[in-house]
Backbone as a ProteinNet text record, in pm:
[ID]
protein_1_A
[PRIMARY]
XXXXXXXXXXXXXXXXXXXXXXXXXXXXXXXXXXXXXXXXXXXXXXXXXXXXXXXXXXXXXXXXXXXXXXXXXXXXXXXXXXXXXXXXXXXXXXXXXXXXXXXXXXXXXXXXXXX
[TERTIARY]
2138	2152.7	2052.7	1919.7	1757.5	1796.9	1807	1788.7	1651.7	1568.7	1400.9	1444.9	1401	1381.2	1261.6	1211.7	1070.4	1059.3	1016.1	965.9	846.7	818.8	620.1	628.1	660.7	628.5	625.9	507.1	514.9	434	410.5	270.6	138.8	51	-87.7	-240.4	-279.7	-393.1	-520.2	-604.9	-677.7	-816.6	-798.8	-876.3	-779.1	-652.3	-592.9	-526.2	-449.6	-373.3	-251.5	-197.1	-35.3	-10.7	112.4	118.4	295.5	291.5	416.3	489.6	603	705.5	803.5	802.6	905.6	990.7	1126.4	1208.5	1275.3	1321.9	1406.4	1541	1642.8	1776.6	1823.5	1702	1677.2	1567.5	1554.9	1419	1354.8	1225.1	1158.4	1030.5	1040.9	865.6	849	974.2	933.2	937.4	1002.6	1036.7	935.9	906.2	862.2	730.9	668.3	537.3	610.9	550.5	586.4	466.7	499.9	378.8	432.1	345.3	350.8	300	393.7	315.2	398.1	310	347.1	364.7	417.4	448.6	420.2	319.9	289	387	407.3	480.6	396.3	460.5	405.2	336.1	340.1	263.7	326.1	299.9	330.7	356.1	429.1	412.5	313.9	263.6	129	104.3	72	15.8	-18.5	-59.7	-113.8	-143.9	-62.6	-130.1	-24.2	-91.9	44.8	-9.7	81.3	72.2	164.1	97.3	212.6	235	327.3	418.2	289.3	188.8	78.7	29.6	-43.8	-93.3	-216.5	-189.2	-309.4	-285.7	-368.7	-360.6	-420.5	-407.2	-480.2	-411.2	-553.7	-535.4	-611.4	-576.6	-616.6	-750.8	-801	-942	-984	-865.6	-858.3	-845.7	-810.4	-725.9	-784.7	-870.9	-913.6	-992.2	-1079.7	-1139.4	-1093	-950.3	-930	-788.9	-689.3	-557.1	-541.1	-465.6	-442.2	-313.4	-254.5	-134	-105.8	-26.7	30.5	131.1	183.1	363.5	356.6	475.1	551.8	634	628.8	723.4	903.8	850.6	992.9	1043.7	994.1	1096.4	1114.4	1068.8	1125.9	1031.5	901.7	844.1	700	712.4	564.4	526	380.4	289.9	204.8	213.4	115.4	-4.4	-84.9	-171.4	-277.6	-262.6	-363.8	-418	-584.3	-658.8	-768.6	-827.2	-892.2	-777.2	-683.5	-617.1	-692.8	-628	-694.9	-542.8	-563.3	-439.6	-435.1	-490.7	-500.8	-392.5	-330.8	-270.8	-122.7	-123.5	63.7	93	210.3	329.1	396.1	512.8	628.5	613.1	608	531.9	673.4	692	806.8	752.7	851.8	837.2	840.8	795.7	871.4	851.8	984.8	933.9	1066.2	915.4	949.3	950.7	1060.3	1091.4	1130	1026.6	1007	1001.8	1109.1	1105	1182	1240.1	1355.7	1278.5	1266.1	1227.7	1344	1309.4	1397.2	1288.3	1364.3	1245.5	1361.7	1228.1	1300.5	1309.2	1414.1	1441.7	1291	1189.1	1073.8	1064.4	929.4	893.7	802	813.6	727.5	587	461.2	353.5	286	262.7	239.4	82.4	-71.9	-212.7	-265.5	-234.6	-283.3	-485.2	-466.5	-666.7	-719
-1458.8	-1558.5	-1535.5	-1530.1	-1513.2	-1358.1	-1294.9	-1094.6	-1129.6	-1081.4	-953.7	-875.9	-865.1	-681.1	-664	-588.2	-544.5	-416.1	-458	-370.6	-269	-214.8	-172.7	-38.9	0.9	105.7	225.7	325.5	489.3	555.7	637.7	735.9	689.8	674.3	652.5	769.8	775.6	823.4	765.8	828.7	732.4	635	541.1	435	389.7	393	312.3	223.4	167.1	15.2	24.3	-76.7	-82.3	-249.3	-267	-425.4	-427.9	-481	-512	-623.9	-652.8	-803	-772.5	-945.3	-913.6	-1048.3	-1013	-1122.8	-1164.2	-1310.2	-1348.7	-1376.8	-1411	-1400.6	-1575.4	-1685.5	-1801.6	-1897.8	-2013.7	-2110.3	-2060	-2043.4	-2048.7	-2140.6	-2196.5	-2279.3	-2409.6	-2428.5	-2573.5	-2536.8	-2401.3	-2357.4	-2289.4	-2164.6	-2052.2	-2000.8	-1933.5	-1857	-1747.7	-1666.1	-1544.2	-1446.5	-1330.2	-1253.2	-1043.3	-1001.1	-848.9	-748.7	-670.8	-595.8	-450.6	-360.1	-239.3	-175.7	-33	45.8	224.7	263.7	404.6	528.6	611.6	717.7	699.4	689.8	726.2	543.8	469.9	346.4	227.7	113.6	-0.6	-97.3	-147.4	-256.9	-354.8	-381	-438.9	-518.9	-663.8	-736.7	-724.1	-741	-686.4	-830	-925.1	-1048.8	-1148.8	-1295.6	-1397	-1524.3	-1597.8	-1685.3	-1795.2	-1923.6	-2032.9	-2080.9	-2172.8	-2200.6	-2247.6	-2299	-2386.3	-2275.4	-2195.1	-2067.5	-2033.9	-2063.4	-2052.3	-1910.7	-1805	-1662	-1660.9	-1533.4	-1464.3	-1336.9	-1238	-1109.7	-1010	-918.5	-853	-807.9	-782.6	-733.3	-583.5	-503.8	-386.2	-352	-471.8	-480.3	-621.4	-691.9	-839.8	-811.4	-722	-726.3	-633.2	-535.7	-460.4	-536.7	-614.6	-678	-823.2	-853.2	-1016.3	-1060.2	-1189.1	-1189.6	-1321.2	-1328	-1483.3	-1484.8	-1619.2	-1658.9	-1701.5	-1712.9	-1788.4	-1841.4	-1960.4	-2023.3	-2086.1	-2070.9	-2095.5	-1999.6	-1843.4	-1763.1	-1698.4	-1755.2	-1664.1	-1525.2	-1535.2	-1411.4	-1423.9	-1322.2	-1261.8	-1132.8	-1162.6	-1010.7	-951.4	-899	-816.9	-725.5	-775.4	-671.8	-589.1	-450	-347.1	-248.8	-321	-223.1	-131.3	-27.1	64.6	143.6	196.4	237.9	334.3	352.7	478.7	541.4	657.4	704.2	658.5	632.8	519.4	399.4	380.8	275.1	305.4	447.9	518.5	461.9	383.2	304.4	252.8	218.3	172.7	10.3	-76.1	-218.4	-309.7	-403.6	-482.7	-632.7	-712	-845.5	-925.7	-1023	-1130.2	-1261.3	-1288.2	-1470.1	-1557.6	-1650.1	-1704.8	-1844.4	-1886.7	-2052.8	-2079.1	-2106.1	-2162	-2044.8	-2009.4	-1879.8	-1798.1	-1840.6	-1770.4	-1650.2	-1587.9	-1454.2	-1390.3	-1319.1	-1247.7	-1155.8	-1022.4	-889.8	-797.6	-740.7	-649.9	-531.3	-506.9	-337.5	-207.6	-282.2	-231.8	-121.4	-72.5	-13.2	84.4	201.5	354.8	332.3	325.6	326.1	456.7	577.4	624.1	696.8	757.8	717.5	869	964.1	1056.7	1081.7	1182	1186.5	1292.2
28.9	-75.6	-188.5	-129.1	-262.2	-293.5	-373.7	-422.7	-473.8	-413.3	-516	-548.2	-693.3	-780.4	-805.6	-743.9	-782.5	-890.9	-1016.2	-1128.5	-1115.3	-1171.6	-1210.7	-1168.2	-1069.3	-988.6	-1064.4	-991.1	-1073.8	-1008.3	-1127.2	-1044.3	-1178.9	-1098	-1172.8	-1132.3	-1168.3	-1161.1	-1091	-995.2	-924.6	-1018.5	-1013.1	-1085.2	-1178.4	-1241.6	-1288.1	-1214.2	-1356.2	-1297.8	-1335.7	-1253.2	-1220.5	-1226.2	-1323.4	-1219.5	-1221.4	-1146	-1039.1	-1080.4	-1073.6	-1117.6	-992.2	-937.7	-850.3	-905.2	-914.7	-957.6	-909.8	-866.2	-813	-853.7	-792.5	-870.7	-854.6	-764.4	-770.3	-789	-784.8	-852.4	-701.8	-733.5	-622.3	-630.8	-705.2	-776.6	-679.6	-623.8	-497.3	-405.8	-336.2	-238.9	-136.2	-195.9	-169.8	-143.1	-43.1	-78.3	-92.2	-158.1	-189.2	-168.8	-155.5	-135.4	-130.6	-134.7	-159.8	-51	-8	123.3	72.5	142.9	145.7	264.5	245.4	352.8	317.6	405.8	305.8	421.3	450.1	532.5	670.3	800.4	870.4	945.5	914.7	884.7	875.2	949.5	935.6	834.8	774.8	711.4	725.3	571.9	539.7	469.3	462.7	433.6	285.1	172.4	90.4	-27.3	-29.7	-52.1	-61.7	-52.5	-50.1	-190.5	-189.8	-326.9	-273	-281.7	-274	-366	-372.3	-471.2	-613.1	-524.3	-635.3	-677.3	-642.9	-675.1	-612.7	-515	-404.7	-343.8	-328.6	-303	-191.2	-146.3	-40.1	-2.5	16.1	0.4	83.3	147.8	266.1	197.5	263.8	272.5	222.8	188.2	181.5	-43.2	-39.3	-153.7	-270.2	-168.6	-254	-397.1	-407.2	-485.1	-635.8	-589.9	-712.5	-754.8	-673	-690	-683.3	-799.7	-819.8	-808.6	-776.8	-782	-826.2	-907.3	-987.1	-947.3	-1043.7	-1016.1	-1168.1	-1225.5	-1320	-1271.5	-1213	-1144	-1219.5	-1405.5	-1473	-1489.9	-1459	-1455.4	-1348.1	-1235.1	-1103.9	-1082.6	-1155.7	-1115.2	-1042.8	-968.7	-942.4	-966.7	-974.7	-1027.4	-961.2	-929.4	-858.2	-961.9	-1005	-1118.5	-982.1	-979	-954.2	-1015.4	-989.5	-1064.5	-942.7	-1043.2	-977.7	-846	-868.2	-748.9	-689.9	-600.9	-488.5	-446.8	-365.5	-331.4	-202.3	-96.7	-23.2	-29.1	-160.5	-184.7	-208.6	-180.5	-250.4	-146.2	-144.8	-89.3	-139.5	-58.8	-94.1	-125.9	-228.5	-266.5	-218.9	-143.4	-143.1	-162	-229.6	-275.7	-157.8	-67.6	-2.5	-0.1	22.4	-34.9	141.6	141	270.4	267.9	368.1	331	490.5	563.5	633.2	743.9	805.4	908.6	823.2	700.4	689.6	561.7	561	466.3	360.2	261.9	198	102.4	135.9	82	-15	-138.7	-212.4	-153.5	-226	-177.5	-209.9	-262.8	-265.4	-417.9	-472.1	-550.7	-485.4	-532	-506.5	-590.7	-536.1	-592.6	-541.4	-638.8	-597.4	-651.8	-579.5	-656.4	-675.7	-764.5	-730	-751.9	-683.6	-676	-802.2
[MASK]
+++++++++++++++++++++++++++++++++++++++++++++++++++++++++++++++++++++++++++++++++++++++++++++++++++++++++++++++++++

């Protein structure tokens, strides 16, 4: 029923920045936490930060101090802004936004950090 499109994605250089849009194709501003995880080759799916609807964040430990994440809640988006990358961080970025048990994830964006 919810579609994510997640924007941003590329190749960057290590210590630049990237930021990310994930869009929804419904209102999510009463609904939803939403949040951003990745997946690099070889490797689990990861955590990478969450946002509720108010704009209350939280962000893995790996990632808190160089990545931020907002909402625009009148247009259905979130952002993911990353700075200082590392290549550490090339993965696959997916959107998800969760309403209660029920989840819905983008088809994901290629971030990729060269050194």
């Amino acid at each position: 029923q919810v579609q994510l499109v997640e924007l941003g994605g590329g190749l960057v250089q290590s210590g630049g920045s990237l930021r990310l849009s994930c869009l929804a194709s419904r209102s999510t501003s009463a609904t939803y936490t939403m949040g951003w995880y990745r997946q690099a080759p070889g490797k689990q799916r990861e955590l990478v930060v969450t946002i509720t609807v108010r704009g209350s964040t939280n962000a893995a430990d790996s990632v808190k101090d160089r990545f931020t994440t907002s909402r625009d809640n009148a247009k259905n988006t979130v952002y993911l802004q990353m700075n200082s990358l590392k290549p550490e961080d090339t993965a696959v970025y997916s959107c998800n936004g969760r309403l209660g048990v029920i989840n819905y994830w983008g088809r994901g964006t290629q971030v990729t950090v060269s050194s």
